Short mmCIF file of C-alpha atoms and ligand atoms in Angstrom, two decimals:
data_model
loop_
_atom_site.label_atom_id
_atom_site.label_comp_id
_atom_site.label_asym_id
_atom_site.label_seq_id
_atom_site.Cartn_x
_atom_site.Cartn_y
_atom_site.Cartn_z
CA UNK A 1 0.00 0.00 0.00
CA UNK A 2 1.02 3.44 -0.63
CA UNK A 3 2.41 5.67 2.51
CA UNK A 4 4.00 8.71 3.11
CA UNK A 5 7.08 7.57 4.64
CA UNK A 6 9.80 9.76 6.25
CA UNK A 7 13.22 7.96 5.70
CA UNK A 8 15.10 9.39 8.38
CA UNK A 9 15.14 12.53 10.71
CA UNK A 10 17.37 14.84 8.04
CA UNK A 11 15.32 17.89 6.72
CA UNK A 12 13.20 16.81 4.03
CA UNK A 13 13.11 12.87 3.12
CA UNK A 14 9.63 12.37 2.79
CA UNK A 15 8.20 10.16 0.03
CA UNK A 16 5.72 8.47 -0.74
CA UNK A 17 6.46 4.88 -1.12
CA UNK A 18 4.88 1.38 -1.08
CA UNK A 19 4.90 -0.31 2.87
CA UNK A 20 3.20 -3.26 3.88
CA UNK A 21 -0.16 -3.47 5.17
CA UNK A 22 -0.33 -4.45 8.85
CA UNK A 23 -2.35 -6.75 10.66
CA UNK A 24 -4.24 -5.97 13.83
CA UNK A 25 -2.58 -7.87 16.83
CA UNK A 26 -3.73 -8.84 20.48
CA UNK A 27 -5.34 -5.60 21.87
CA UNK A 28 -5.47 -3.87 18.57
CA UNK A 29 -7.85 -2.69 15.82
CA UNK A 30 -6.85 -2.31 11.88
CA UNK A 31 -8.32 0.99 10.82
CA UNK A 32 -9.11 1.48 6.81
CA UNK A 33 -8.06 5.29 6.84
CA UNK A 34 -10.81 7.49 5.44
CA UNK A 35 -8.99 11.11 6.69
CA UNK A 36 -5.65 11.69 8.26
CA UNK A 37 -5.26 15.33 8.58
CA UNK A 38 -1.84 17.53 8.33
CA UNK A 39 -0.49 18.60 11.85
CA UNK A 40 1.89 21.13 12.85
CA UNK A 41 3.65 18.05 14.17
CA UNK A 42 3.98 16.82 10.61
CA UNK A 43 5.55 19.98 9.78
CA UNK A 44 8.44 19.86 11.87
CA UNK A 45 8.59 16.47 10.92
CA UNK A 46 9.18 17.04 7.65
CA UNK A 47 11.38 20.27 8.27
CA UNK A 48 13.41 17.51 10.25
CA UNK A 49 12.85 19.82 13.63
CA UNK A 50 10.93 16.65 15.09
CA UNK A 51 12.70 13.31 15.32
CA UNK A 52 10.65 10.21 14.69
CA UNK A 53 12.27 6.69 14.38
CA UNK A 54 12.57 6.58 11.13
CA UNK A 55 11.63 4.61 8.68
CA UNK A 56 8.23 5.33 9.44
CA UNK A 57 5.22 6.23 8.06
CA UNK A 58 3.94 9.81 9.66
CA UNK A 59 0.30 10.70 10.15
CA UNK A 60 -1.97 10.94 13.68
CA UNK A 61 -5.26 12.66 13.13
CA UNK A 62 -7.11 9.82 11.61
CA UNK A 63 -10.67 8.78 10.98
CA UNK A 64 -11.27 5.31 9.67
CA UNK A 65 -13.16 2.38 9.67
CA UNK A 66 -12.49 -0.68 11.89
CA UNK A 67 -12.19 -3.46 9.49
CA UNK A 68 -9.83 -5.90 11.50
CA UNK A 69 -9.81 -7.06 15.19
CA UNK A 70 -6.98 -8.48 17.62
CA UNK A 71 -6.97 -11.07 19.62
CA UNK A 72 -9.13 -10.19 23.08
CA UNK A 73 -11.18 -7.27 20.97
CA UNK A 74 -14.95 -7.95 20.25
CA UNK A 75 -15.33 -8.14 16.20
CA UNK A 76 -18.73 -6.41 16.66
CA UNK A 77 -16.63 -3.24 16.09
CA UNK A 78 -15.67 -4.13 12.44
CA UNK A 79 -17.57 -1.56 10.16
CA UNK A 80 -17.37 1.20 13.20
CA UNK A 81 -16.20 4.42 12.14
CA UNK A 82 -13.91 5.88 14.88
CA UNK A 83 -11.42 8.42 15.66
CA UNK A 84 -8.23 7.29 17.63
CA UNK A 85 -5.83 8.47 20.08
CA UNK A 86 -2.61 8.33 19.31
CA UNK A 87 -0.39 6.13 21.67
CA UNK A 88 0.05 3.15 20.33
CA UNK A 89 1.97 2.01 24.17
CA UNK A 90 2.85 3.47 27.54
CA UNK A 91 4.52 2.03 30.01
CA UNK A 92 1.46 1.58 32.13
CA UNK A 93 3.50 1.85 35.76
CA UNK A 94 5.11 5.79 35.89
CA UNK A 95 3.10 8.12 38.00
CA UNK A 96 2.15 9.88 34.54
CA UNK A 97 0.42 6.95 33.20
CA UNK A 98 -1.28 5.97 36.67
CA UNK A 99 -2.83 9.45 36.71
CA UNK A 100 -4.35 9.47 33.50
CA UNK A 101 -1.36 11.31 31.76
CA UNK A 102 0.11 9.05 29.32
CA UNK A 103 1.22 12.03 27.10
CA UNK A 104 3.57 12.96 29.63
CA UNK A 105 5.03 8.84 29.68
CA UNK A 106 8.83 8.80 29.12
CA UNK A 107 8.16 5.16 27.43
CA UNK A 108 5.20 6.78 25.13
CA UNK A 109 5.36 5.41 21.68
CA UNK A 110 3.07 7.25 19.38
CA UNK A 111 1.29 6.32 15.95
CA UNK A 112 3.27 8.55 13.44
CA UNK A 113 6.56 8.80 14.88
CA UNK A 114 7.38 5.73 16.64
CA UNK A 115 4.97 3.18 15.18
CA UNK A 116 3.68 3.40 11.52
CA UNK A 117 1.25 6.10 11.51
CA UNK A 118 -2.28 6.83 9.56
CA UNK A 119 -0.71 8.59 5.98
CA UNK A 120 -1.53 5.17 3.92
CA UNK A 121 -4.51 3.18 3.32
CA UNK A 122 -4.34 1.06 6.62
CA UNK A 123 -3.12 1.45 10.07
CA UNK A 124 -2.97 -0.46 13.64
CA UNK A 125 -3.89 1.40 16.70
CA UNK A 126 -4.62 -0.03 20.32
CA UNK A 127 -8.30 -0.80 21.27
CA UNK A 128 -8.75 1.42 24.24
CA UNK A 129 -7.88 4.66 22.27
CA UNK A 130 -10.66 4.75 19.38
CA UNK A 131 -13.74 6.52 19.81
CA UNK A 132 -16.37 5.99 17.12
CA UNK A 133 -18.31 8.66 15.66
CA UNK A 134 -21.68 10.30 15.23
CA UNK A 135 -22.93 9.52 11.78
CA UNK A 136 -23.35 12.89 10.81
CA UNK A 137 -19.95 14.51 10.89
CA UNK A 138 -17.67 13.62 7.93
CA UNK A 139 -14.82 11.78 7.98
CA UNK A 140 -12.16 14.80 7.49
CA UNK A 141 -14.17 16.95 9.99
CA UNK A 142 -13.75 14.14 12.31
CA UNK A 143 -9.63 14.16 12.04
CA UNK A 144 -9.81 17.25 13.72
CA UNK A 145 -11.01 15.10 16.95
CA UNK A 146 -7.00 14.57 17.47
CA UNK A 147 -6.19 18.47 17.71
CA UNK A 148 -9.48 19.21 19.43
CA UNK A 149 -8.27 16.84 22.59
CA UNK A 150 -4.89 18.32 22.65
CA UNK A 151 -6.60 21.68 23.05
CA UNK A 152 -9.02 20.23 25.73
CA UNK A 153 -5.65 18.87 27.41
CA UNK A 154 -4.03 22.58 27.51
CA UNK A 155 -7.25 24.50 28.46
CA UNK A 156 -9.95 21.78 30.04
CA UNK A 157 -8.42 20.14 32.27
CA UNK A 158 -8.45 20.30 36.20
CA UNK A 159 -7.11 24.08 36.63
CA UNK A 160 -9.69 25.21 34.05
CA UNK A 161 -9.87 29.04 34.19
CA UNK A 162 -11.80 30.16 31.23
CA UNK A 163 -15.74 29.79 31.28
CA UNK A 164 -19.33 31.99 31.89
CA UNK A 165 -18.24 35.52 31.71
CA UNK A 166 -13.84 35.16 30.70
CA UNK A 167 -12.88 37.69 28.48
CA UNK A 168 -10.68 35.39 26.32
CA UNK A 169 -8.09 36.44 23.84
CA UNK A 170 -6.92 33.55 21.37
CA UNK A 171 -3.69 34.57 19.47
CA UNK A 172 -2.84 33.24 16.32
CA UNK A 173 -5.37 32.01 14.12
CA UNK A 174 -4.18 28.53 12.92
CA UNK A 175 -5.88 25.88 13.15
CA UNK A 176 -4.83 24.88 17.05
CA UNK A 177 -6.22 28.49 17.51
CA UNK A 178 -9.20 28.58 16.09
CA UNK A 179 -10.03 25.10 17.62
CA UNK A 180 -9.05 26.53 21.10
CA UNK A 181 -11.31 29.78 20.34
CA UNK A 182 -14.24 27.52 20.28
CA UNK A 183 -13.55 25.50 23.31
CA UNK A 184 -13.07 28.53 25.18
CA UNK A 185 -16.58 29.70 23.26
CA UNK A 186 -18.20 26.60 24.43
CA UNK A 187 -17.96 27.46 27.84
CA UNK A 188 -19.57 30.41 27.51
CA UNK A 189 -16.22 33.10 27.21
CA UNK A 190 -16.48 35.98 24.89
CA UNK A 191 -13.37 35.38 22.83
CA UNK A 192 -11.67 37.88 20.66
CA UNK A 193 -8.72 35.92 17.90
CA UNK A 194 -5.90 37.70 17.00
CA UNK A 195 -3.88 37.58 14.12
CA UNK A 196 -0.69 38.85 11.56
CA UNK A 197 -2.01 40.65 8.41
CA UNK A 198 -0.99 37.38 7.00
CA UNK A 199 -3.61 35.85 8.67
CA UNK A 200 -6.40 37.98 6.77
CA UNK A 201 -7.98 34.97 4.89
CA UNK A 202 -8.04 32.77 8.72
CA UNK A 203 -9.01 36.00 10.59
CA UNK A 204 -11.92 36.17 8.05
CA UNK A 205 -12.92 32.76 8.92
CA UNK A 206 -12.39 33.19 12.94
CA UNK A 207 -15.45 36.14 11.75
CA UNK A 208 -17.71 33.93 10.28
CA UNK A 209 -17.16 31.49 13.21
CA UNK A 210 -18.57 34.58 15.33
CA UNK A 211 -15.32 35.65 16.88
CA UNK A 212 -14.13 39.47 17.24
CA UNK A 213 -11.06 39.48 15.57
CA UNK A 214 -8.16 41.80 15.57
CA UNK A 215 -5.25 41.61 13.12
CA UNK A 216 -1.62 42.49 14.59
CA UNK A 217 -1.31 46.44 13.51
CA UNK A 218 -3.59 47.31 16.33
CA UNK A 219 -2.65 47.75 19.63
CA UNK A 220 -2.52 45.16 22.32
CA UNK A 221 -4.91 46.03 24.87
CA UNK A 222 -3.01 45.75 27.97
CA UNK A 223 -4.33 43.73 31.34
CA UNK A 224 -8.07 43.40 29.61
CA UNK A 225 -8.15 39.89 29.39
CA UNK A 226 -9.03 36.95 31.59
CA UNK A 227 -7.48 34.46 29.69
CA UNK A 228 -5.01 34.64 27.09
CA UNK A 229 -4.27 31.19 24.72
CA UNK A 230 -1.01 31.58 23.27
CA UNK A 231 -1.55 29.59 19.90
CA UNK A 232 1.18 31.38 17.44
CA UNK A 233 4.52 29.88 18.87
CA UNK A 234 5.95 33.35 18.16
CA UNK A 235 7.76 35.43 20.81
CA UNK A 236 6.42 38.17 19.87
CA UNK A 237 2.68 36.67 20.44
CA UNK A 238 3.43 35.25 23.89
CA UNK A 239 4.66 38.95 24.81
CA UNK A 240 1.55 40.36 23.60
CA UNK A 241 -0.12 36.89 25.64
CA UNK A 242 1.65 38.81 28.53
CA UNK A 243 1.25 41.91 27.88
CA UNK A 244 -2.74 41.33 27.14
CA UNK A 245 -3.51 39.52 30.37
CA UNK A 246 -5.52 41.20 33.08
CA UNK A 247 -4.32 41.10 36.98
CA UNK A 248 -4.79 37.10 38.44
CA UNK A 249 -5.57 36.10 34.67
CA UNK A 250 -4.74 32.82 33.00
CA UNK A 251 -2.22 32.14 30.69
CA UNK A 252 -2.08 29.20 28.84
CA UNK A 253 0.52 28.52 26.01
CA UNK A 254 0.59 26.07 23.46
CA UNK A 255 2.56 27.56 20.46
CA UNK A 256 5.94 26.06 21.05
CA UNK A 257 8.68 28.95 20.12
CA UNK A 258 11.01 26.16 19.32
CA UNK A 259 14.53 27.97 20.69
CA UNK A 260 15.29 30.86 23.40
CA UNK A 261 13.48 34.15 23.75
CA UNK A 262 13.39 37.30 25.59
CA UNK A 263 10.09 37.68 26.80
CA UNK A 264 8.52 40.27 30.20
CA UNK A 265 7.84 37.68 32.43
CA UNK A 266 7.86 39.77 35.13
CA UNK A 267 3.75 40.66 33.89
CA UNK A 268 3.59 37.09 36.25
CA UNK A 269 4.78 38.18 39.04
CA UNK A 270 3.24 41.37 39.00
CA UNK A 271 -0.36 40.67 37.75
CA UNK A 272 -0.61 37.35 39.58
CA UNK A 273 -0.68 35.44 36.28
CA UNK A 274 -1.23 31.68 36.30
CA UNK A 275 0.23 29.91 33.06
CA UNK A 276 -0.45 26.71 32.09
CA UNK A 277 -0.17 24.79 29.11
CA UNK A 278 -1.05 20.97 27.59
CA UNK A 279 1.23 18.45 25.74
CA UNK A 280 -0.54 16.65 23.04
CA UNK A 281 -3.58 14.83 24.93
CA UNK A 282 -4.86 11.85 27.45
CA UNK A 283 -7.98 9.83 27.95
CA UNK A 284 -9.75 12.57 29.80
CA UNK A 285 -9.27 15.17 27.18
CA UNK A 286 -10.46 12.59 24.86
CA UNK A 287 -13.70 12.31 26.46
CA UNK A 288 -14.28 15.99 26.54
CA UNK A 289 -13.52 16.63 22.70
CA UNK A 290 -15.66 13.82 22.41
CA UNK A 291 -18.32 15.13 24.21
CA UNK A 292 -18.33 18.91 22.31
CA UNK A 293 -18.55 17.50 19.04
CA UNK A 294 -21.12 15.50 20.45
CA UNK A 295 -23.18 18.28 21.41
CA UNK A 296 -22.27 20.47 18.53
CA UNK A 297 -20.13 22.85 20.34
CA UNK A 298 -17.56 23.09 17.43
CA UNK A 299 -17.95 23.35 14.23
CA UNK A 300 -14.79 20.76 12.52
CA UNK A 301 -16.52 21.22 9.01
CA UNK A 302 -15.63 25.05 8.71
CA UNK A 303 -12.10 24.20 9.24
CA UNK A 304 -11.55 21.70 6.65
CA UNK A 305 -9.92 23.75 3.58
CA UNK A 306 -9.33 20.80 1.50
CA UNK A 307 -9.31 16.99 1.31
CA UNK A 308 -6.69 15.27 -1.58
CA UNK A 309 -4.78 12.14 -1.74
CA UNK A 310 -1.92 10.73 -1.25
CA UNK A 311 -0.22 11.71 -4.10
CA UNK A 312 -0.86 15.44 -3.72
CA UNK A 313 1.03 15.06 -0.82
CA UNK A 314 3.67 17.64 -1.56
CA UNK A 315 1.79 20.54 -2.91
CA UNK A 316 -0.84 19.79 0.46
CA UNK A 317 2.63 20.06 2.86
CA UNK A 318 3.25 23.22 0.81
CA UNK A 319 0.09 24.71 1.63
CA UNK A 320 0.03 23.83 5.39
CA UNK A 321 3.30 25.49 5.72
CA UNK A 322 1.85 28.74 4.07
CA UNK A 323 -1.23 30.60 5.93
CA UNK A 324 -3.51 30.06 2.56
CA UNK A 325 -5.60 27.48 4.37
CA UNK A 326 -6.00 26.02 7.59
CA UNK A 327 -6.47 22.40 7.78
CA UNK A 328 -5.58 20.43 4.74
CA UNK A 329 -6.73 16.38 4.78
CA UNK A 330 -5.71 13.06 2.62
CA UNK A 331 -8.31 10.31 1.86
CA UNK A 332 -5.65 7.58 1.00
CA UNK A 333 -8.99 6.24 -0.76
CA UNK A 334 -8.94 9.04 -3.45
ZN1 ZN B 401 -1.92 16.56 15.72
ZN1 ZN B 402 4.27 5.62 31.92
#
């Protein structure tokens, strides 16, 4: 089957070449992939700023269709449609994994960088991590499950600040942002998504989704807000995140600035900030994305820009690296 496989962690090397198709063993489903979405992850994968164990074949944010069982599973999930989370094994015994935080497992493997991945027709994932899905989402929508839990990790969880009556700023109006603009919106936060002038065409978008929007030339409005979600992984956006958060407000990053920066952190000390963030996601946060999309809280549809296969691959990486879209989709079926 065809797979886009990165070769080893040097910038570049990513093809698309033929792998074999895998079997589902003890404990495991086979998925036939109907979406894998393109993640920032992916990105720095392919910029070789994210080291995998290569050979392997990348992809994370799948939707597919069970159409194997393991040993131990029930086989009255074949023909299920169902998102999945993406460790494939933990080590089950760290104080991480006992607490429901498997991200955070120094023994994590994960589909898409340790284990074969979801960017080819068929891929293994464990049992426990696949969630099937209301009929009436589509199967691309649905890949943005995977993104949606990571943001429920970094701004639902336990210390949850934002909710009925949080003036929330979102900045940077990707596709992590605008997913963590409508969790915050789900709670009931007025939430204001700010952007570069690059950003016009996603800004425009964060409108339509019924944000106030405010593109970088204006003025950060210092101490208004309640919360702040740091989305752009720009230094210059978490010192407007800073900058922009009111006294005892919450701060919760989850750009990733990727090397040093010189940023006012003293705004912590003297505002009383809290900061936070979320690495990738766990069970719980699983439950919760489940649960909005459930409801209808988000709207995944809206952020779709465009759905191609496999061998568009390169001119799809092209456009995820530019700000033209905001999430871009294979169907390996295509
Ligand atoms: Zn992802
Ligand atoms: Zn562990």
């Amino acid at each position: 089957m065809q797979a886009i496989v990165k070769g080893s962690n040097e910038p570049g090397d990513l093809t698309l070449g033929e792998v074999a198709r895998p079997s589902a063993r003890s404990g495991n489903v086979l998925l036939e992939v109907a979406a894998t979405g393109i993640c920032g992850t992916d990105i720095h994968i392919y910029k070789g700023e994210y080291n995998v164990v290569p050979p392997v074949v990348i992809g994370h944010e799948v939707c597919g269709f069970i159409c194997d069982t393991g040993e131990g599973v029930s086989n009255a999930l074949i023909g299920k449609r169902v998102v999945s989370e993406t460790f494939f094994s933990v080590c089950k015994v760290c104080n991480f994994c006992r607490n429901g935080k498997p991200n955070l497992c120094a023994q994590r493997k994960s589909i898409g960088t340790h284990v074969n991945g979801a960017m080819t027709s068929f891929v293994e994932v464990p049992a426990h991590g696949v969630h099937i899905l209301p009929d009436w989402i589509s199967s691309p929508a649905a890949s943005l499950a995977e993104p949606l839990a990571c943001i429920t990790n970094g701004m639902a969880d336990d210390n949850y600040l934002v909710g009925p009556g949080s003036d929330v700023l979102v900045i940077g109006p990707g596709a992590i942002g605008l997913l963590a603009a409508q969790v915050a919106q789900a709670t009931g936060a007025s939430v204001t998504v700010r952007g570069t002038p690059r950003d016009r065409a996603r800004l425009d978008l964060a409108e339509k989704l019924g944000f106030a929007v405010q593109d970088g030339s204006a003025p950060i409005e210092e101490a208004r807000f309640s919360a702040v979600v740091e989305c752009s992984g720009s230094p210059y956006g978490v010192e407007d995140a800073l900058k922009a958060c009111g006294k005892r407000g919450h701060l919760v990053a989850l750009g990733i600035i990727g090397k040093s920066a010189t940023l006012s952190f003293d705004h912590v000390v003297f505002k009383e900030l809290t900061v936070t963030s979320g690495f990738a996601s766990n069970p719980r946060s699983w439950q919760r994305a489940m649960q909005l999309i459930a409801d209808k809280k988000v709207d995944l549809e809206a952020m779709v820009s465009e759905v191609a296969p496999l061998r568009d691959w390169k001119r799809l990486f092209d456009k995820s690296m530019s700000a033209e879209g905001l999430k871009f989709v294979f169907d390996p079926r295509a």
